[in-house]
mmCIF file of C-alpha atoms in Angstrom:
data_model
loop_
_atom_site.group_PDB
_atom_site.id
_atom_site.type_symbol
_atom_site.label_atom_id
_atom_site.label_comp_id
_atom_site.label_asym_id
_atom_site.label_seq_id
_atom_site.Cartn_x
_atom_site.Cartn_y
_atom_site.Cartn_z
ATOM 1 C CA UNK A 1 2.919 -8.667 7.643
ATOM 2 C CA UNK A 2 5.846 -6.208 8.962
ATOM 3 C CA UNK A 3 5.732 -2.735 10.299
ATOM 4 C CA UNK A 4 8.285 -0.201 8.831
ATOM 5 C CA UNK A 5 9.289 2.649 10.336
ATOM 6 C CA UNK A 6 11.341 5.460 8.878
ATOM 7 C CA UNK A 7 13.544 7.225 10.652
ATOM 8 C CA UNK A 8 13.748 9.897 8.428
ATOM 9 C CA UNK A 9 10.513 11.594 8.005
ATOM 10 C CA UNK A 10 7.661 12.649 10.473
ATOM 11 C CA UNK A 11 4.210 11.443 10.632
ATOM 12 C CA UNK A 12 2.391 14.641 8.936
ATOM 13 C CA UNK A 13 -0.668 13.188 10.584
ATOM 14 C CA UNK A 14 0.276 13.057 14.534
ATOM 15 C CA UNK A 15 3.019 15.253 15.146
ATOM 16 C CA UNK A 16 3.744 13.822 18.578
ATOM 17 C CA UNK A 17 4.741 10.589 17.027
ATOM 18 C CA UNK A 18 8.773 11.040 16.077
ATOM 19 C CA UNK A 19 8.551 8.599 12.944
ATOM 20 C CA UNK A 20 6.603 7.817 10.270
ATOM 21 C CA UNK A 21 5.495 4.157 10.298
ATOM 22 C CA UNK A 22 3.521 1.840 7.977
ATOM 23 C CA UNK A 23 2.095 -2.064 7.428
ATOM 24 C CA UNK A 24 2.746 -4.154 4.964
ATOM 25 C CA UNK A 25 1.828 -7.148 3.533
ATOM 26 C CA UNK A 26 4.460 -8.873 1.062
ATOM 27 C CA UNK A 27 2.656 -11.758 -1.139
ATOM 28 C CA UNK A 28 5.176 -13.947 -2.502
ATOM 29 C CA UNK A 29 4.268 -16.691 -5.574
ATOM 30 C CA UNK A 30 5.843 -19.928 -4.537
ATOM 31 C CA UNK A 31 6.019 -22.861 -6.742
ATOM 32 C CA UNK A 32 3.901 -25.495 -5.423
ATOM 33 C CA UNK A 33 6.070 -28.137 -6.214
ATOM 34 C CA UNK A 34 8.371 -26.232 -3.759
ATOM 35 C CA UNK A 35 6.244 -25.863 -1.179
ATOM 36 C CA UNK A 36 7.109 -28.422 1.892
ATOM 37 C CA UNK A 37 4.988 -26.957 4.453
ATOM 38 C CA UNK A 38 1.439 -24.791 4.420
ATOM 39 C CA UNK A 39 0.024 -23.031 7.447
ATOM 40 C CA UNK A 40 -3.852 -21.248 7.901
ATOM 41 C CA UNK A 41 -3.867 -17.351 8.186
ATOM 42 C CA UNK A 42 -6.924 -14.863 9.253
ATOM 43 C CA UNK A 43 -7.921 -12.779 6.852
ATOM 44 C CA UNK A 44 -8.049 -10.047 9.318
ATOM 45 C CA UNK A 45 -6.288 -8.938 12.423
ATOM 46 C CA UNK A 46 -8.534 -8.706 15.580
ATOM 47 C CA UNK A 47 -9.701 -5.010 15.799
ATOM 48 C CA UNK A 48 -9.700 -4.357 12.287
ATOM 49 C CA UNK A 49 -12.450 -7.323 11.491
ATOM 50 C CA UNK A 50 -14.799 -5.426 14.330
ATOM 51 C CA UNK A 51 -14.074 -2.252 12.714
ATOM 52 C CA UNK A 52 -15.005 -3.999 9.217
ATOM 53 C CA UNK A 53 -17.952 -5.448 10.416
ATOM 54 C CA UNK A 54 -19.302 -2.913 11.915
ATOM 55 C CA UNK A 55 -18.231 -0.496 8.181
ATOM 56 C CA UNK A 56 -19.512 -3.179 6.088
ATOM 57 C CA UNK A 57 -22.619 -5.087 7.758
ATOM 58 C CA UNK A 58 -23.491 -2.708 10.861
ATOM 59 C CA UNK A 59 -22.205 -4.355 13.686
ATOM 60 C CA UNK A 60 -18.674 -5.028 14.924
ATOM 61 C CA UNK A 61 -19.935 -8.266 16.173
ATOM 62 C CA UNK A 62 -21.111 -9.745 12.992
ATOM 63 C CA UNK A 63 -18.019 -12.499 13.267
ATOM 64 C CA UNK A 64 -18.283 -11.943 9.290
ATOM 65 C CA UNK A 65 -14.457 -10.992 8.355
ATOM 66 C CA UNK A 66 -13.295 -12.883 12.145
ATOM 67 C CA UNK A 67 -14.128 -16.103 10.763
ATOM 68 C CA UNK A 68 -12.488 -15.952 7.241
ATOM 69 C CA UNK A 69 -9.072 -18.159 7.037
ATOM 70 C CA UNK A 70 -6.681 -18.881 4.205
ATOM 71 C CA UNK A 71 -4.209 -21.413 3.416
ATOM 72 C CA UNK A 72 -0.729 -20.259 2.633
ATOM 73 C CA UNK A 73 2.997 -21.965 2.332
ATOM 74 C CA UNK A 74 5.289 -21.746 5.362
ATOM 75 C CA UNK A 75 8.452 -23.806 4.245
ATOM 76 C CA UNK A 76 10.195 -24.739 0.885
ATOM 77 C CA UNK A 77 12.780 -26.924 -0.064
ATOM 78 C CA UNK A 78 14.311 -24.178 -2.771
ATOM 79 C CA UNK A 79 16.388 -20.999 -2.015
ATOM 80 C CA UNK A 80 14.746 -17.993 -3.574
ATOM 81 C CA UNK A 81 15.734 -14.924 -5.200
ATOM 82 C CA UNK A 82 13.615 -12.226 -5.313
ATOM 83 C CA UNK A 83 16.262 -10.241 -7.708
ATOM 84 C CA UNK A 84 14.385 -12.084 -10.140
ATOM 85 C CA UNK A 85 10.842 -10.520 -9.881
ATOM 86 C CA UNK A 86 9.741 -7.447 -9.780
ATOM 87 C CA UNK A 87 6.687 -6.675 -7.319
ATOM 88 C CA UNK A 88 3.684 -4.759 -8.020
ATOM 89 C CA UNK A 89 2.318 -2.148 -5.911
ATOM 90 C CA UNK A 90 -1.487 -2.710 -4.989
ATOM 91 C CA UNK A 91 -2.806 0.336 -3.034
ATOM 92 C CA UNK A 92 -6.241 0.376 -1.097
ATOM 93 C CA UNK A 93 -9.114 3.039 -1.015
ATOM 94 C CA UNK A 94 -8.797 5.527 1.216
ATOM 95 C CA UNK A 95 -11.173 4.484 4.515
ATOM 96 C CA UNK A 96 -10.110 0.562 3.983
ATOM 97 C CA UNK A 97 -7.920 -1.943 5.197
ATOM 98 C CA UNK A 98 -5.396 -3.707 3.150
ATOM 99 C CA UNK A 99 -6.449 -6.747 4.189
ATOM 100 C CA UNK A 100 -9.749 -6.278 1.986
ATOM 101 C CA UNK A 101 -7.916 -6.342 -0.751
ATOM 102 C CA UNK A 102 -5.871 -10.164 0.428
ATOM 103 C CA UNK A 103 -7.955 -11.986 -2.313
ATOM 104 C CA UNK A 104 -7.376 -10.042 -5.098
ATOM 105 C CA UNK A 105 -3.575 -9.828 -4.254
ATOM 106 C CA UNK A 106 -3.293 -13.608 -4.137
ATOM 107 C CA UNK A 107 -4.851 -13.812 -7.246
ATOM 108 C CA UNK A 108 -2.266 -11.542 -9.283
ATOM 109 C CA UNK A 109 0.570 -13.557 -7.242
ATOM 110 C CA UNK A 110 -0.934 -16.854 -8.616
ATOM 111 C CA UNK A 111 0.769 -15.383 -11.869
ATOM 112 C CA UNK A 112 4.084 -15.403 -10.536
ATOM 113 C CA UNK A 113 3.998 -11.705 -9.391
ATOM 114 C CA UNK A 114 4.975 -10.753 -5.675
ATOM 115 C CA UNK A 115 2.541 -7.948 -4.648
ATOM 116 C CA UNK A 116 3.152 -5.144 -2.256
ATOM 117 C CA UNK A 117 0.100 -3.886 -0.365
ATOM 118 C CA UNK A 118 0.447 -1.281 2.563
ATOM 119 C CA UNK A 119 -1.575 0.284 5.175
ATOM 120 C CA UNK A 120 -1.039 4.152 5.247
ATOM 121 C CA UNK A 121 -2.014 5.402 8.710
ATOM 122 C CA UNK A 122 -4.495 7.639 9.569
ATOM 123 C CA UNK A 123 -5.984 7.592 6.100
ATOM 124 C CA UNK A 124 -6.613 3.965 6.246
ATOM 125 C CA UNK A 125 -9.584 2.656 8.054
ATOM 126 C CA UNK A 126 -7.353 0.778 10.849
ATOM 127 C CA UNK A 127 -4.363 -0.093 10.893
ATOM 128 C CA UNK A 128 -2.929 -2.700 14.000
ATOM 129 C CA UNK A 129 0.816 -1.942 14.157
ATOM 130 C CA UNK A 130 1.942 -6.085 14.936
ATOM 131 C CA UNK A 131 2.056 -6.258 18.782
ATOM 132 C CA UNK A 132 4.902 -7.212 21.058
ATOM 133 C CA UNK A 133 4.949 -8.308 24.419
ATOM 134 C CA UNK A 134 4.601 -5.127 25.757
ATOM 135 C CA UNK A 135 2.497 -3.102 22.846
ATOM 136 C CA UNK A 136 -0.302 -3.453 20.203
ATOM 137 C CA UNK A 137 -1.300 -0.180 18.924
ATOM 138 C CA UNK A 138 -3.928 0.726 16.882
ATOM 139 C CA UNK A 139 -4.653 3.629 14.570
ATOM 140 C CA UNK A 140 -7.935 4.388 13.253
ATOM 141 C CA UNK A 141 -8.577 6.770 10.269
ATOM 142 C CA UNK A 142 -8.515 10.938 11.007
ATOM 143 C CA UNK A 143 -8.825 12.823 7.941
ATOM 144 C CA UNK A 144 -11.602 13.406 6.357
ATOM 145 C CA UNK A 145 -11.570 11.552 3.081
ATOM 146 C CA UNK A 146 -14.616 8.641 2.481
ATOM 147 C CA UNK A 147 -14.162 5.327 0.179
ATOM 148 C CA UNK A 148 -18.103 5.714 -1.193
ATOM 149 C CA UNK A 149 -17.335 9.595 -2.561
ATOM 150 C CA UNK A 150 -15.112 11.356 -5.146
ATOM 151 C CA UNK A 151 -11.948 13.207 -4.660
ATOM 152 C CA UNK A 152 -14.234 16.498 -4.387
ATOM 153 C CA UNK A 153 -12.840 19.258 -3.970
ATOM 154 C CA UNK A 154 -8.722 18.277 -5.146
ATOM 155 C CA UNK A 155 -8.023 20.296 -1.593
ATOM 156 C CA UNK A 156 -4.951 20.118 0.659
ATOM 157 C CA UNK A 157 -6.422 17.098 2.280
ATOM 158 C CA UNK A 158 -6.162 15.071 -0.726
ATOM 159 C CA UNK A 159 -2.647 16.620 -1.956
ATOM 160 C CA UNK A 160 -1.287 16.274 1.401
ATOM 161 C CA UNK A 161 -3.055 12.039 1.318
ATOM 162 C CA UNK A 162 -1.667 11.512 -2.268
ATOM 163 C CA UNK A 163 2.049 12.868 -1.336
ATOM 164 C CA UNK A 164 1.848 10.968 1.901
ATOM 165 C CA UNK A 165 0.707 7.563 0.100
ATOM 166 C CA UNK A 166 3.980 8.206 -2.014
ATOM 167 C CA UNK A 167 6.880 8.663 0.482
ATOM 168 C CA UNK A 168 5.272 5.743 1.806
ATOM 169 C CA UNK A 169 5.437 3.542 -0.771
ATOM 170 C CA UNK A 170 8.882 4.926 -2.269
ATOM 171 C CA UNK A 171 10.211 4.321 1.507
ATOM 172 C CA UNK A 172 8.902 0.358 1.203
ATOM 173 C CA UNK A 173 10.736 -0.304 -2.226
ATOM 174 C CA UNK A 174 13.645 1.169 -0.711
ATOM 175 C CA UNK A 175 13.066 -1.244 3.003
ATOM 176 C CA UNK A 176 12.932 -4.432 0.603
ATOM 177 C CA UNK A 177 16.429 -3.756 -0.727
ATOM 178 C CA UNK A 178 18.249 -5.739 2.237
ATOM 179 C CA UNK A 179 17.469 -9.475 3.162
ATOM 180 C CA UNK A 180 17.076 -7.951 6.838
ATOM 181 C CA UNK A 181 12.483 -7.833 6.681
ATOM 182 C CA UNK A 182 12.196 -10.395 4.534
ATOM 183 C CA UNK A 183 13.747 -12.612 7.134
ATOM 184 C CA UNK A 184 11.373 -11.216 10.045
ATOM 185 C CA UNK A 185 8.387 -11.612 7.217
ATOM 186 C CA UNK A 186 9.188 -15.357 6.110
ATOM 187 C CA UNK A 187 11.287 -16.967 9.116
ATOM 188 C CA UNK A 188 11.225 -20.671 7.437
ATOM 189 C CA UNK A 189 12.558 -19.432 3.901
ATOM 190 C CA UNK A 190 15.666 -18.941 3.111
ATOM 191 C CA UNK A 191 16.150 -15.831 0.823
ATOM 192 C CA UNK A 192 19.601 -15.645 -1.537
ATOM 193 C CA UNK A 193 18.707 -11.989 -2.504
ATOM 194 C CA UNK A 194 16.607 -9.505 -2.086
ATOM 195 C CA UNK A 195 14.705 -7.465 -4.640
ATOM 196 C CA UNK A 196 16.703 -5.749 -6.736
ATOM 197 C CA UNK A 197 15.164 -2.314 -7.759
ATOM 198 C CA UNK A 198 16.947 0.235 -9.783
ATOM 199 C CA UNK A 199 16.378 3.443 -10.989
ATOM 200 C CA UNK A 200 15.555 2.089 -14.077
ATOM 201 C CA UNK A 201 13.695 -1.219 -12.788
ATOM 202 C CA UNK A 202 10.120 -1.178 -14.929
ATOM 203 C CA UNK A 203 7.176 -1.461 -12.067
ATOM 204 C CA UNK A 204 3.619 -1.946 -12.139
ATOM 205 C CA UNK A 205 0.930 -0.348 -9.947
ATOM 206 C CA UNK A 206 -2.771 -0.925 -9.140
ATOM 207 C CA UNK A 207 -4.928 1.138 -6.749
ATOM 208 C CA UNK A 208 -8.573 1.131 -5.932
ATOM 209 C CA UNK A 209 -9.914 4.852 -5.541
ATOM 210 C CA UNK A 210 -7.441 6.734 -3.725
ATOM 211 C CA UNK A 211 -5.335 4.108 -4.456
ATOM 212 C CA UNK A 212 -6.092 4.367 -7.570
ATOM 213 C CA UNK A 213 -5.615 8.354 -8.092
ATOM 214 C CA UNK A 214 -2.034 7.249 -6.527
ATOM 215 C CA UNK A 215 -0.985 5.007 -9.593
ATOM 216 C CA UNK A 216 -1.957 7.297 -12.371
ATOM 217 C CA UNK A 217 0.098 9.801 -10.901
ATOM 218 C CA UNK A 218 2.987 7.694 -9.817
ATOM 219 C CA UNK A 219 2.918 6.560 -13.843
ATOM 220 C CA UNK A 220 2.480 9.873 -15.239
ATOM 221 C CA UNK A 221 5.278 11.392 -13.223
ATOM 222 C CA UNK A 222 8.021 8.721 -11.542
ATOM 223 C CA UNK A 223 9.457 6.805 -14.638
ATOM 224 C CA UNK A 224 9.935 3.600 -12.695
ATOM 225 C CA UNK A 225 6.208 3.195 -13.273
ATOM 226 C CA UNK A 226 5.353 1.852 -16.696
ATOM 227 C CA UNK A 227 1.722 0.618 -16.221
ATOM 228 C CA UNK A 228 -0.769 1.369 -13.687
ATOM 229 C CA UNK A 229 -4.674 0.552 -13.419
ATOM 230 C CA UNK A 230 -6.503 2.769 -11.534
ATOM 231 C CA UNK A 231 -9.870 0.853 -9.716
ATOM 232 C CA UNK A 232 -12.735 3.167 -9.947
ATOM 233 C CA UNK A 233 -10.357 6.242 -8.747
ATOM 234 C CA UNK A 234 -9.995 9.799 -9.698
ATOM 235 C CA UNK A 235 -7.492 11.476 -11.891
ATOM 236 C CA UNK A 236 -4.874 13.532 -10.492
ATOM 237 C CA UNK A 237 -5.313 16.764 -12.107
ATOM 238 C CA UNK A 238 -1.765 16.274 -15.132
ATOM 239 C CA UNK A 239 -0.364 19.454 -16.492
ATOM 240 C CA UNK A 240 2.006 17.238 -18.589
ATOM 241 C CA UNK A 241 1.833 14.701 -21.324
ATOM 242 C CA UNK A 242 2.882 10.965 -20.191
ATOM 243 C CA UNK A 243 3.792 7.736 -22.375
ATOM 244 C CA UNK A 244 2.917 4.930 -19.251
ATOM 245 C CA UNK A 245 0.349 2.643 -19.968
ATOM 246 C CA UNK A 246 -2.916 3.387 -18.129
ATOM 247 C CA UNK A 247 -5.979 1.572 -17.283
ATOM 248 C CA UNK A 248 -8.940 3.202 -16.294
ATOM 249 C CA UNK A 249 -11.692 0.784 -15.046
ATOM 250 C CA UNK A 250 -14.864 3.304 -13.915
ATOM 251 C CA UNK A 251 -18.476 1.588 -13.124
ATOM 252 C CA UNK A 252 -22.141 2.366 -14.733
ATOM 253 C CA UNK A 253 -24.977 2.889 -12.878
ATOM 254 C CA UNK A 254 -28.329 2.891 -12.488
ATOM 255 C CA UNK A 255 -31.043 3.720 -10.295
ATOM 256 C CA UNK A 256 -29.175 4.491 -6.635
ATOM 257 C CA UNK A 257 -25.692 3.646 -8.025
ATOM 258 C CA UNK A 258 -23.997 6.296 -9.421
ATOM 259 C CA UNK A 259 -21.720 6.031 -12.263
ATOM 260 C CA UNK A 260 -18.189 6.747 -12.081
ATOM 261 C CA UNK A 261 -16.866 7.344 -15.615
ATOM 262 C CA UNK A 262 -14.138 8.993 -17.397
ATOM 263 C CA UNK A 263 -17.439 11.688 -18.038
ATOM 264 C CA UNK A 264 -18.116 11.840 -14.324
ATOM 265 C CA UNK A 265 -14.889 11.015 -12.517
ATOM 266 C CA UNK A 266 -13.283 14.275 -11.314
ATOM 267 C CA UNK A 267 -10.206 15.054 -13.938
ATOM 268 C CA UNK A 268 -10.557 12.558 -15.978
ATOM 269 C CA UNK A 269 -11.739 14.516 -19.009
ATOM 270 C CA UNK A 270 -8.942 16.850 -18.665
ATOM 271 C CA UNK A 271 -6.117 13.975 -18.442
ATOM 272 C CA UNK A 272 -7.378 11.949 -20.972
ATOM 273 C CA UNK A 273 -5.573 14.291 -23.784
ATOM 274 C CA UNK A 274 -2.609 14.195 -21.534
ATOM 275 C CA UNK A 275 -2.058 10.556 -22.091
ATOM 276 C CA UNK A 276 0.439 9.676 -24.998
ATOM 277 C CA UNK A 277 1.011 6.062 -24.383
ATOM 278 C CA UNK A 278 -1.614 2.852 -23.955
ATOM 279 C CA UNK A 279 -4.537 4.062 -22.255
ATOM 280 C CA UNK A 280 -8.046 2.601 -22.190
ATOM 281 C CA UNK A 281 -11.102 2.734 -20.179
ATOM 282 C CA UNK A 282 -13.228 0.016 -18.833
ATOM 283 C CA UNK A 283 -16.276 -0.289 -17.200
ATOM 284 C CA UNK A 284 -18.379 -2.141 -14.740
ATOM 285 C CA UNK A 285 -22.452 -2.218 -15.024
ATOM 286 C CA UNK A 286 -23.924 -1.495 -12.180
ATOM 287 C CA UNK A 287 -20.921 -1.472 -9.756
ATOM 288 C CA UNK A 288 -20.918 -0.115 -6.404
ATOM 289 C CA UNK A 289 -17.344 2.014 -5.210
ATOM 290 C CA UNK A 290 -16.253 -1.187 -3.080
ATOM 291 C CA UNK A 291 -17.078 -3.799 -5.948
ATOM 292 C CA UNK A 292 -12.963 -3.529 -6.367
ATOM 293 C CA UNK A 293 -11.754 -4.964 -3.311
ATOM 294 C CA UNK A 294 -12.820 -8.637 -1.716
ATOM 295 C CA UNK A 295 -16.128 -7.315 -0.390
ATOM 296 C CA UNK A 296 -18.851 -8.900 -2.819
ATOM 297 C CA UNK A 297 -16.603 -12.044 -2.185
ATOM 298 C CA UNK A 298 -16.368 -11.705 1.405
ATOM 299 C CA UNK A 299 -20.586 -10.598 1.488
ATOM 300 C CA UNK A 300 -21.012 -14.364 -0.945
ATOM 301 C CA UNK A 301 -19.025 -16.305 2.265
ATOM 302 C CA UNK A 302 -20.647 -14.458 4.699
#
């Protein structure tokens, strides 16, 4: 985990801070066969597990998402160059944590993928900014955006969330250019190069709700972004054909679960037309809005 900050551009959510700054988590597949040395990891930070708990089972005490650990390798005996991958983008729902979404990261690096998955303040649920000696700050979420409803009404709110997720993320591909974080990230590797991202570099993207509503548009519009699968999110409302390849998973439902289709999901039925290139739509029976992120595995351990 690193914090970023950018120099360049305000936070358009506190205007008394003088940069905009952002989390992230960089997953990184290593070869077992190169791996020398593994270390545990929590699966959350301190404050964000008692803000989980208390989201997710009522009670910031719980000790549910405190006592979660992982295994993960600290030392290899290879060199490794990252200009030979190209990450993927995972972006959370609005109201969440990126660290609810560690499993399913892991499991797309397992393929030999590195994923990228960041914290946008203010819109996430919590984010802890990694403390220093002297600080450990804390933002909790402001606007007025929830993980268990649709993007209704496409207001300023959610234009001024979705351009905000953007800079964000176009201002981490740009950070991960220079050797300089991944050092800080991974201390006992040793890195030969870092990514190497051109204009023309193919990427692939996968968001759950916001998140989600942030990857169709990034492939519709930025043609870095050739694929995307959106995780149970809206559509941004598309005035213009696009030739990306786009996923769609939506969910059934039945009873108190409400279904979130391409025939319910807000623009949906408009876009569809729109897109010229690979695009399907699956669905999940039954599926509640936060049955794409680790939760129902997190509720099984729990």
């Amino acid at each position: 985990h690193i914090a970023l900050y950018d120099n360049d551009r305000l936070d358009p959510y506190d205007f008394n801070t003088a940069q905009r700054a952002v989390m992230m988590t960089l997953h990184l597949p290593i070869n077992a066969t190169h791996c020398n040395d593994s270390c545990s990891f929590d699966y959350m930070p301190p404050e964000t597990a008692k803000v989980a708990n208390k989201q997710f089972f009522g009670n910031e005490s719980a000790g549910i998402f405190e006592s979660i650990h992982g295994e993960q390798c600290c030392g290899s005996n290879t060199t490794i160059d990252l200009s030979q991958y190209t990450p993927v983008i995972f972006e959370p729902d609005v109201g969440t944590s990126r660290h609810l979404y560690t499993a399913m990261a892991r499991e797309i690096v397992s393929q030999g993928h590195p994923v990228i998955v960041i914290d946008h303040p203010s819109d996430s649920l919590v984010v802890e900014f990694s403390p220093t000696p002297d600080t450990h700050t804390v933002v909790h979420q402001t606007i007025k955006l929830s993980p268990y409803e649709p993007l209704r009404p496409w207001n300023t709110t959610v234009t001024e969330a979705l351009t905000t997720r953007i800079a964000d993320i176009n201002f981490v591909l740009h950070e991960l250019l220079t050797l300089r974080h991944l050092n800080d990230l991974f201390p006992s590797l040793t890195f030969t190069h870092p990514f190497s991202l051109t204009p023309s570099t193919p990427l692939g993207i996968i968001g759950h709700g916001l998140g989600g509503t942030v990857a169709t548009y990034l492939s519709a519009t930025d043609p870095r972004f050739t694929i995307s699968i959106n995780l149970s999110g809206a559509s941004p409302p598309l005035t213009s054909p696009t030739t990306s390849q786009i996923l769609f998973f939506g969910r059934t439902g039945t009873g108190s679960t409400t279904p979130f289709t391409r025939d319910h999901a807000p623009h949906w039925l408009t876009t569809w037309p729109l897109l010229r290139g690979k695009a399907s739509e699956l669905d999940m029976l039954n599926a509640g809005a936060l049955q794409f992120s680790d939760l129902p595995l997190v509720a099984e351990l729990a």
